[in-house]
CSV table of C-alpha atoms in Angstrom, one decimal:
chain,number,residue,atom,x,y,z
A,1,MET,CA,165.6,144.0,123.1
A,2,ARG,CA,166.5,146.0,126.1
A,3,GLY,CA,168.1,143.9,128.8
A,4,THR,CA,167.6,144.2,132.6
A,5,ARG,CA,170.7,142.2,133.4
A,6,PRO,CA,173.3,140.1,131.5
A,7,GLY,CA,171.9,136.8,130.2
A,8,ARG,CA,168.3,137.5,131.2
A,9,SER,CA,167.2,140.6,129.4
A,10,SER,CA,163.6,141.3,128.8
A,11,SER,CA,161.2,143.6,126.9
A,12,CYS,CA,157.5,144.3,127.1
A,13,ARG,CA,156.0,145.8,124.0
A,14,ASP,CA,152.7,147.1,122.6
A,15,THR,CA,150.4,144.3,121.5
A,16,PRO,CA,149.2,144.0,118.0
A,17,ALA,CA,147.3,140.9,117.1
A,18,VAL,CA,147.2,138.7,114.0
A,19,ARG,CA,143.7,138.1,112.7
A,20,GLU,CA,142.1,136.4,109.7
A,21,PRO,CA,140.0,138.3,107.2
A,22,SER,CA,136.5,137.4,108.4
A,23,PRO,CA,134.6,135.6,111.1
A,24,PRO,CA,134.2,133.1,112.6
A,25,TRP,CA,137.9,132.8,113.0
A,26,GLY,CA,138.8,136.3,114.5
A,27,ALA,CA,142.5,135.5,114.8
A,28,GLU,CA,144.5,137.8,117.0
A,29,ALA,CA,148.2,138.2,117.8
A,30,ALA,CA,149.9,140.7,120.0
A,31,MET,CA,153.1,142.6,120.5
A,32,ALA,CA,154.2,143.7,124.0
A,33,GLU,CA,155.3,147.2,124.9
A,34,ALA,CA,158.0,148.3,127.3
A,35,GLY,CA,157.3,147.5,130.9
A,36,ARG,CA,157.9,145.1,133.7
A,37,ALA,CA,156.1,142.0,134.7
A,38,GLY,CA,154.0,142.4,137.8
A,39,GLY,CA,151.7,140.1,139.8
A,40,SER,CA,151.8,138.8,143.3
A,41,SER,CA,153.4,135.7,144.5
A,42,ALA,CA,152.0,132.3,143.7
A,43,ALA,CA,152.0,131.5,147.4
A,44,THR,CA,149.7,134.3,148.3
A,45,ARG,CA,147.6,135.1,145.3
A,46,ARG,CA,144.2,133.5,145.1
A,47,PRO,CA,143.3,131.9,141.7
A,48,VAL,CA,140.5,133.5,139.7
A,49,PRO,CA,137.3,131.4,139.8
A,50,ARG,CA,136.8,129.9,136.3
A,51,ARG,CA,134.0,128.0,134.6
A,52,ALA,CA,135.0,124.4,134.8
A,53,ALA,CA,135.7,122.6,131.5
A,54,GLY,CA,133.5,119.6,132.1
A,55,ARG,CA,132.2,117.0,129.8
A,56,GLY,CA,130.5,118.6,126.8
A,57,CYS,CA,131.8,122.1,127.7
A,58,ALA,CA,134.1,123.5,125.0
A,59,VAL,CA,137.4,124.9,126.1
A,60,GLN,CA,137.6,128.6,125.0
A,61,VAL,CA,141.4,129.1,125.1
A,62,SER,CA,144.4,126.7,125.0
A,63,VAL,CA,147.7,128.3,126.2
A,64,ILE,CA,150.4,126.7,124.0
A,65,VAL,CA,153.8,126.3,125.5
A,66,PRO,CA,156.7,124.5,123.8
A,67,VAL,CA,159.5,123.5,126.2
A,68,HIS,CA,163.2,122.5,125.8
A,69,ASN,CA,165.6,122.8,128.6
A,70,SER,CA,163.7,125.7,130.2
A,71,GLU,CA,164.1,125.2,133.9
A,72,CYS,CA,165.7,128.6,134.4
A,73,TRP,CA,162.5,130.4,133.3
A,74,LEU,CA,159.7,127.8,133.2
A,75,ASP,CA,158.5,128.4,136.8
A,76,GLN,CA,157.8,132.1,136.2
A,77,CYS,CA,156.2,131.2,132.8
A,78,LEU,CA,153.8,128.7,134.2
A,79,LYS,CA,153.0,130.9,137.2
A,80,SER,CA,151.9,133.5,134.7
A,81,VAL,CA,149.3,131.0,133.4
A,82,TRP,CA,148.1,130.5,136.9
A,83,ASP,CA,147.9,134.2,137.4
A,84,GLN,CA,145.5,134.9,134.5
A,85,ASP,CA,142.3,136.7,135.4
A,86,PHE,CA,140.4,135.0,132.5
A,87,LYS,CA,137.1,133.6,133.9
A,88,GLU,CA,136.1,131.4,131.0
A,89,THR,CA,137.3,127.9,130.2
A,90,MET,CA,141.1,127.7,129.7
A,91,GLU,CA,143.6,124.9,129.5
A,92,LEU,CA,147.4,124.6,129.3
A,93,SER,CA,149.0,122.5,126.6
A,94,VAL,CA,152.7,121.8,127.1
A,95,PHE,CA,155.0,119.8,124.9
A,96,ASN,CA,158.4,118.9,126.4
A,97,ASP,CA,160.8,118.5,123.5
A,98,ALA,CA,163.6,116.2,124.8
A,99,SER,CA,164.6,118.4,127.8
A,100,LYS,CA,167.5,117.1,129.8
A,101,ASP,CA,167.2,119.5,132.7
A,102,GLY,CA,164.5,119.8,135.4
A,103,SER,CA,161.8,121.0,133.1
A,104,ALA,CA,159.6,117.9,133.5
A,105,GLU,CA,159.5,118.2,137.3
A,106,ILE,CA,158.5,121.9,137.0
A,107,ILE,CA,155.7,121.0,134.6
A,108,GLU,CA,154.4,118.3,136.9
A,109,LYS,CA,154.4,120.7,139.9
A,110,TRP,CA,152.4,123.3,138.0
A,111,LYS,CA,150.1,120.7,136.5
A,112,ILE,CA,148.9,119.9,140.1
A,113,LYS,CA,148.5,123.6,141.0
A,114,LEU,CA,146.7,124.6,137.8
A,115,GLU,CA,144.3,121.7,137.8
A,116,ASP,CA,143.5,122.5,141.5
A,117,ALA,CA,142.6,126.0,140.2
A,118,GLY,CA,140.3,124.6,137.5
A,119,VAL,CA,142.8,124.7,134.6
A,120,PRO,CA,143.2,121.4,132.8
A,121,VAL,CA,146.8,120.6,131.8
A,122,ILE,CA,147.8,118.4,128.8
A,123,VAL,CA,151.4,117.3,128.7
A,124,GLY,CA,153.1,115.7,125.7
A,125,SER,CA,156.7,114.8,125.3
A,126,ASN,CA,159.4,113.8,122.9
A,127,ASP,CA,161.4,111.2,124.9
A,128,SER,CA,164.1,110.6,122.3
A,129,SER,CA,167.7,111.8,122.8
A,130,GLN,CA,167.4,114.7,120.3
A,131,PRO,CA,164.9,117.5,120.2
A,132,ARG,CA,162.7,117.9,117.1
A,133,GLY,CA,162.7,121.7,117.2
A,134,VAL,CA,160.4,124.6,118.1
A,135,GLY,CA,158.1,124.2,115.1
A,136,PHE,CA,157.5,120.5,115.9
A,137,ALA,CA,156.9,121.2,119.6
A,138,LYS,CA,154.4,124.0,118.9
A,139,ASN,CA,152.5,121.9,116.5
A,140,GLN,CA,152.3,119.0,118.9
A,141,ALA,CA,151.1,121.2,121.7
A,142,VAL,CA,148.4,122.6,119.4
A,143,ILE,CA,147.3,119.1,118.2
A,144,GLN,CA,146.9,117.7,121.7
A,145,SER,CA,144.9,120.8,122.8
A,146,SER,CA,141.2,121.4,122.3
A,147,GLY,CA,140.6,125.2,122.7
A,148,THR,CA,138.6,127.3,120.3
A,149,TYR,CA,141.5,129.8,120.5
A,150,LEU,CA,145.2,129.4,120.8
A,151,CYS,CA,147.3,131.6,123.0
A,152,PHE,CA,151.0,131.1,122.2
A,153,LEU,CA,153.6,131.5,125.0
A,154,ASP,CA,157.3,130.7,125.0
A,155,SER,CA,158.6,128.9,128.0
A,156,ASP,CA,161.0,131.7,128.9
A,157,ASP,CA,158.4,134.5,128.8
A,158,VAL,CA,155.8,135.8,131.2
A,159,MET,CA,152.2,136.8,130.5
A,160,MET,CA,150.6,139.8,132.3
A,161,PRO,CA,147.5,138.6,134.2
A,162,GLN,CA,145.1,140.2,131.8
A,163,ARG,CA,146.6,138.9,128.6
A,164,VAL,CA,144.2,135.9,127.8
A,165,ARG,CA,141.1,137.9,128.8
A,166,LEU,CA,141.9,141.0,126.7
A,167,GLN,CA,143.0,139.0,123.6
A,168,HIS,CA,139.9,136.7,123.9
A,169,GLU,CA,137.7,139.8,124.1
A,170,ALA,CA,139.4,141.2,121.0
A,171,ALA,CA,138.8,138.0,119.1
A,172,ILE,CA,135.1,138.2,119.8
A,173,GLN,CA,134.4,141.9,119.7
A,174,HIS,CA,136.4,142.9,116.7
A,175,PRO,CA,135.9,140.3,114.0
A,176,ASN,CA,136.2,142.9,111.1
A,177,SER,CA,138.6,145.5,112.6
A,178,VAL,CA,142.3,145.9,111.8
A,179,PHE,CA,144.6,148.0,113.9
A,180,THR,CA,148.3,147.7,113.2
A,181,SER,CA,151.4,148.7,115.2
A,182,HIS,CA,154.0,151.2,114.0
A,183,GLY,CA,156.6,148.8,115.2
A,184,PRO,CA,158.9,146.8,112.8
A,185,THR,CA,157.9,143.3,114.0
A,186,VAL,CA,155.1,141.1,115.4
A,187,ILE,CA,156.8,138.8,117.8
A,188,MET,CA,155.6,135.2,118.0
A,189,PRO,CA,155.1,134.8,121.8
A,190,THR,CA,152.3,137.4,121.7
A,191,TRP,CA,150.2,135.7,119.1
A,192,PHE,CA,146.6,134.7,119.8
A,193,CYS,CA,144.6,133.1,117.0
A,194,SER,CA,141.7,130.7,116.4
A,195,ARG,CA,142.3,127.0,116.0
A,196,GLU,CA,140.4,127.0,112.7
A,197,TRP,CA,142.6,129.7,111.3
A,198,PHE,CA,145.8,128.1,112.5
A,199,PHE,CA,145.1,124.9,110.6
A,200,HIS,CA,143.8,126.8,107.6
A,201,VAL,CA,147.2,128.5,107.4
A,202,GLY,CA,148.9,125.1,107.8
A,203,LYS,CA,150.9,124.7,111.0
A,204,PHE,CA,154.5,125.6,111.7
A,205,ASP,CA,157.5,124.4,109.6
A,206,GLU,CA,159.2,121.5,111.3
A,207,GLY,CA,162.6,121.9,109.7
A,208,GLY,CA,164.2,122.1,113.2
A,209,LYS,CA,167.1,124.2,114.4
A,210,GLY,CA,167.8,127.3,112.3
A,211,VAL,CA,164.4,127.5,110.7
A,212,PRO,CA,162.4,130.7,111.4
A,213,GLU,CA,159.2,128.8,111.8
A,214,ASP,CA,157.3,131.8,113.2
A,215,LEU,CA,158.3,134.2,110.3
A,216,LEU,CA,157.3,131.6,107.7
A,217,PHE,CA,154.0,131.0,109.4
A,218,PHE,CA,153.4,134.8,109.6
A,219,TYR,CA,154.1,135.2,105.9
A,220,LYS,CA,151.7,132.4,105.0
A,221,HIS,CA,149.1,134.1,107.2
A,222,ILE,CA,149.5,137.3,105.3
A,223,GLN,CA,149.5,135.6,101.9
A,224,MET,CA,146.2,133.8,102.7
A,225,GLY,CA,144.5,137.1,103.5
A,226,GLY,CA,145.2,137.3,107.3
A,227,GLU,CA,145.5,140.6,109.0
A,228,VAL,CA,146.9,142.1,112.2
A,229,PHE,CA,144.8,143.4,115.1
A,230,ARG,CA,146.5,145.3,118.0
A,231,VAL,CA,145.6,145.1,121.6
A,232,ASN,CA,146.9,148.3,123.2
A,233,HIS,CA,148.1,147.0,126.5
A,234,CYS,CA,151.3,145.5,127.9
A,235,LEU,CA,150.5,141.8,127.8
A,236,LEU,CA,153.9,140.0,127.8
A,237,LEU,CA,157.3,140.2,129.3
A,238,TYR,CA,159.6,139.0,126.5
A,239,ARG,CA,162.9,137.6,127.7
A,240,TYR,CA,165.9,137.9,125.4
A,241,HIS,CA,168.9,135.8,126.5
A,242,PRO,CA,171.9,133.9,125.0
A,243,GLN,CA,170.0,130.5,125.1
A,244,ALA,CA,167.0,131.8,123.2
A,245,ALA,CA,165.9,129.7,120.2
A,246,THR,CA,165.9,132.8,118.0
A,247,HIS,CA,169.8,132.8,118.1
A,248,ALA,CA,169.8,129.5,116.2
A,249,VAL,CA,168.4,131.3,113.1
A,250,LEU,CA,171.1,132.9,111.0
A,251,GLU,CA,170.6,136.5,110.1
A,252,GLY,CA,171.2,135.7,106.5
A,253,THR,CA,168.4,133.1,106.5
A,254,ILE,CA,165.8,135.6,107.8
A,255,TRP,CA,167.1,138.3,105.4
A,256,ASN,CA,166.6,135.9,102.4
A,257,HIS,CA,163.1,135.0,103.4
A,258,ARG,CA,162.2,138.7,103.8
A,259,VAL,CA,163.6,139.6,100.4
A,260,LYS,CA,161.7,136.7,98.8
A,261,PHE,CA,158.5,137.9,100.5
A,262,LEU,CA,159.1,141.5,99.3
A,263,GLU,CA,159.7,140.4,95.8
A,264,ASP,CA,156.7,138.0,95.6
A,265,ARG,CA,154.2,140.2,97.6
A,266,VAL,CA,155.2,143.8,96.6
A,267,LEU,CA,157.7,144.1,93.7
A,268,SER,CA,155.8,141.7,91.4
A,269,SER,CA,153.2,144.4,90.9
A,270,TRP,CA,155.6,147.4,90.7
A,271,THR,CA,157.3,148.4,87.5
A,272,SER,CA,159.7,150.8,89.2
A,273,PHE,CA,160.6,152.1,92.6
A,274,THR,CA,163.1,154.1,94.7
A,275,ILE,CA,165.1,152.6,97.6
A,276,TRP,CA,165.0,155.0,100.6
A,277,ASN,CA,168.5,154.6,102.1
A,278,ALA,CA,171.7,155.1,100.2
A,279,GLY,CA,173.7,153.5,103.0
A,280,LYS,CA,174.7,149.9,103.7
A,281,GLN,CA,171.2,148.5,104.2
A,282,GLY,CA,169.8,150.1,101.0
A,283,LYS,CA,172.7,148.8,99.0
A,284,LYS,CA,172.5,145.4,100.6
A,285,LEU,CA,168.8,145.2,99.6
A,286,TYR,CA,169.6,146.2,96.0
A,287,ARG,CA,172.3,143.5,95.7
A,288,SER,CA,169.9,140.9,97.2
A,289,LEU,CA,167.2,141.6,94.6
A,290,SER,CA,166.8,139.4,91.5
A,291,PRO,CA,168.3,141.0,88.3
A,292,ALA,CA,164.8,141.7,87.0
A,293,ASN,CA,163.9,143.7,90.2
A,294,GLN,CA,167.3,145.4,90.2
A,295,LYS,CA,166.4,146.9,86.9
A,296,LYS,CA,163.2,148.4,88.4
A,297,VAL,CA,165.3,150.6,90.9
A,298,THR,CA,165.2,154.1,89.5
A,299,ALA,CA,167.3,155.7,92.4
A,300,PHE,CA,168.4,155.7,96.0
A,301,CYS,CA,167.2,158.6,98.1
A,302,ASP,CA,168.5,159.9,101.4
A,303,VAL,CA,169.0,163.0,103.6
A,304,ASP,CA,172.7,162.6,104.1
A,305,GLU,CA,174.4,165.3,102.0
A,306,LYS,CA,177.7,163.2,101.8
A,307,LYS,CA,175.9,160.3,100.3
A,308,ILE,CA,173.9,162.5,97.9
A,309,ALA,CA,177.0,164.2,96.8
A,310,LYS,CA,178.4,161.0,95.4
A,311,GLY,CA,175.7,161.2,92.7
A,312,PHE,CA,175.3,157.5,92.1
A,313,TYR,CA,176.0,154.0,93.3
A,314,THR,CA,178.0,151.6,91.1
A,315,TYR,CA,177.1,148.0,91.4
A,316,GLU,CA,180.7,146.7,91.2
A,317,GLU,CA,179.7,143.0,91.6
A,318,SER,CA,177.6,143.0,88.5
A,319,GLU,CA,178.8,141.1,85.4
A,320,GLU,CA,177.0,143.6,83.2
A,321,ARG,CA,179.1,145.9,81.0
A,322,PRO,CA,179.0,148.8,81.7
A,323,LYS,CA,178.3,148.2,85.3
A,324,PRO,CA,174.9,149.5,86.5
A,325,LYS,CA,175.0,153.0,88.1
A,326,ILE,CA,172.0,154.0,90.2
A,327,PRO,CA,171.4,157.7,90.9
A,328,ILE,CA,171.4,159.0,94.5
A,329,CYS,CA,169.1,161.9,95.2
A,330,HIS,CA,167.5,163.9,98.1
A,331,PHE,CA,164.2,162.4,99.3
A,332,ARG,CA,162.4,165.6,98.2
A,333,ASN,CA,163.4,164.9,94.6
A,334,ALA,CA,162.6,161.1,94.7
A,335,THR,CA,159.9,159.4,92.7
A,336,PRO,CA,157.5,157.0,94.5
A,337,PRO,CA,156.8,154.2,95.1
A,338,PHE,CA,159.4,153.6,97.8
A,339,ILE,CA,161.1,150.7,99.5
A,340,ILE,CA,162.1,152.1,102.9
A,341,CYS,CA,165.2,150.7,104.6
A,342,VAL,CA,165.2,153.0,107.6
A,343,LYS,CA,164.7,151.8,111.2
A,344,LEU,CA,161.9,153.9,112.6
A,345,ASP,CA,162.9,153.5,116.3
A,346,LEU,CA,166.4,155.0,115.6
A,347,THR,CA,165.4,158.2,113.9
A,348,GLY,CA,164.0,160.3,116.8
A,349,GLY,CA,160.9,161.2,114.7
A,350,THR,CA,162.9,162.7,111.8
A,351,PHE,CA,161.9,159.9,109.4
A,352,GLU,CA,158.2,160.2,110.2
A,353,ALA,CA,158.5,163.9,109.8
A,354,ASN,CA,159.9,163.4,106.3
A,355,LEU,CA,157.1,160.9,105.5
A,356,SER,CA,154.6,163.6,106.4
A,357,MET,CA,156.4,166.2,104.2
A,358,LEU,CA,156.1,163.8,101.3
A,359,ASN,CA,152.5,163.0,102.2
A,360,LEU,CA,153.3,159.3,102.0
A,361,GLN,CA,150.5,158.6,104.4
A,362,GLU,CA,148.0,160.0,101.8
A,363,GLY,CA,148.1,157.9,98.6
A,364,VAL,CA,151.8,157.4,97.9
A,365,ASP,CA,152.8,153.7,97.9
A,366,TYR,CA,155.6,152.6,100.1
A,367,TYR,CA,156.8,149.4,101.8
A,368,HIS,CA,158.9,149.5,105.0
A,369,PHE,CA,161.4,146.7,104.7
A,370,ASN,CA,163.4,147.1,108.0
């Protein structure tokens, strides 16, 4: 992510949304696009009139916020809930996971402000000495909430004022549409999904620190027939900083989950394939595959003449004799289907041009791994 200053960098990205295969669920998620958070100050901005969530009146949207030692960012985060221009019924559900800083006081301050503006606030907490983890805190915040739809928000991020409104509209107006991003990820703090679909998928993994609970949930979502719907607006300021929970997840752990998903979801139905990238990432992927899937690799392909000139890659770590040698060829001579290990945002359009030349968008199977 691109930082604005040391320790408190941020990014705002285009917003695709996760959605389930059919109504009534209409699950959405979003991904934010580059921009800066706006909005006027909490002291001067008038709250948007909302329909009161009285007795017998169903809450449309629950904003789900897990909190752990978030006092540096929580004030801005909760202000962004107050700033929403959504006029239907909305509530805030916060779960404070054993914070030792001033998070509880900030939550209480905004509870008063939000409820004065017609937004009910539900606050739960883990009062033990040790946090239970992000997955547990998210699940508890969902369980204690009551909204038909769930809008996930991390305590160090900031929503644009139109986020809840636009994602709620998408959930209702596009029950059968699918529009995906060209980007490589769908980040968790932009997700917006129905309560019914959330519990259908099965909640977040509660393994605690080091578990990529959002990635695991997303994979389950896909495996159960879920889809991705994109809202083409900047809806979130995503803050990337040294204290972010994402740093607790080891890169190797995420890589292993991704490879397993690739093998189960894609390679299980392929008899052979080409790895597009004869460099470090492509070779790392090859080494990470099961022996059965390694045997399906017919070649590496690339555009780098030096890599192509080597002719083949020898898998030195293999216990087979002779050691496997996989050919390296130019992409024009490669045979589909492809597993692509090229970062789209670093190619300056060259990679997409190569895709067009191969007509990969028109009937040739490929899977983008990075």
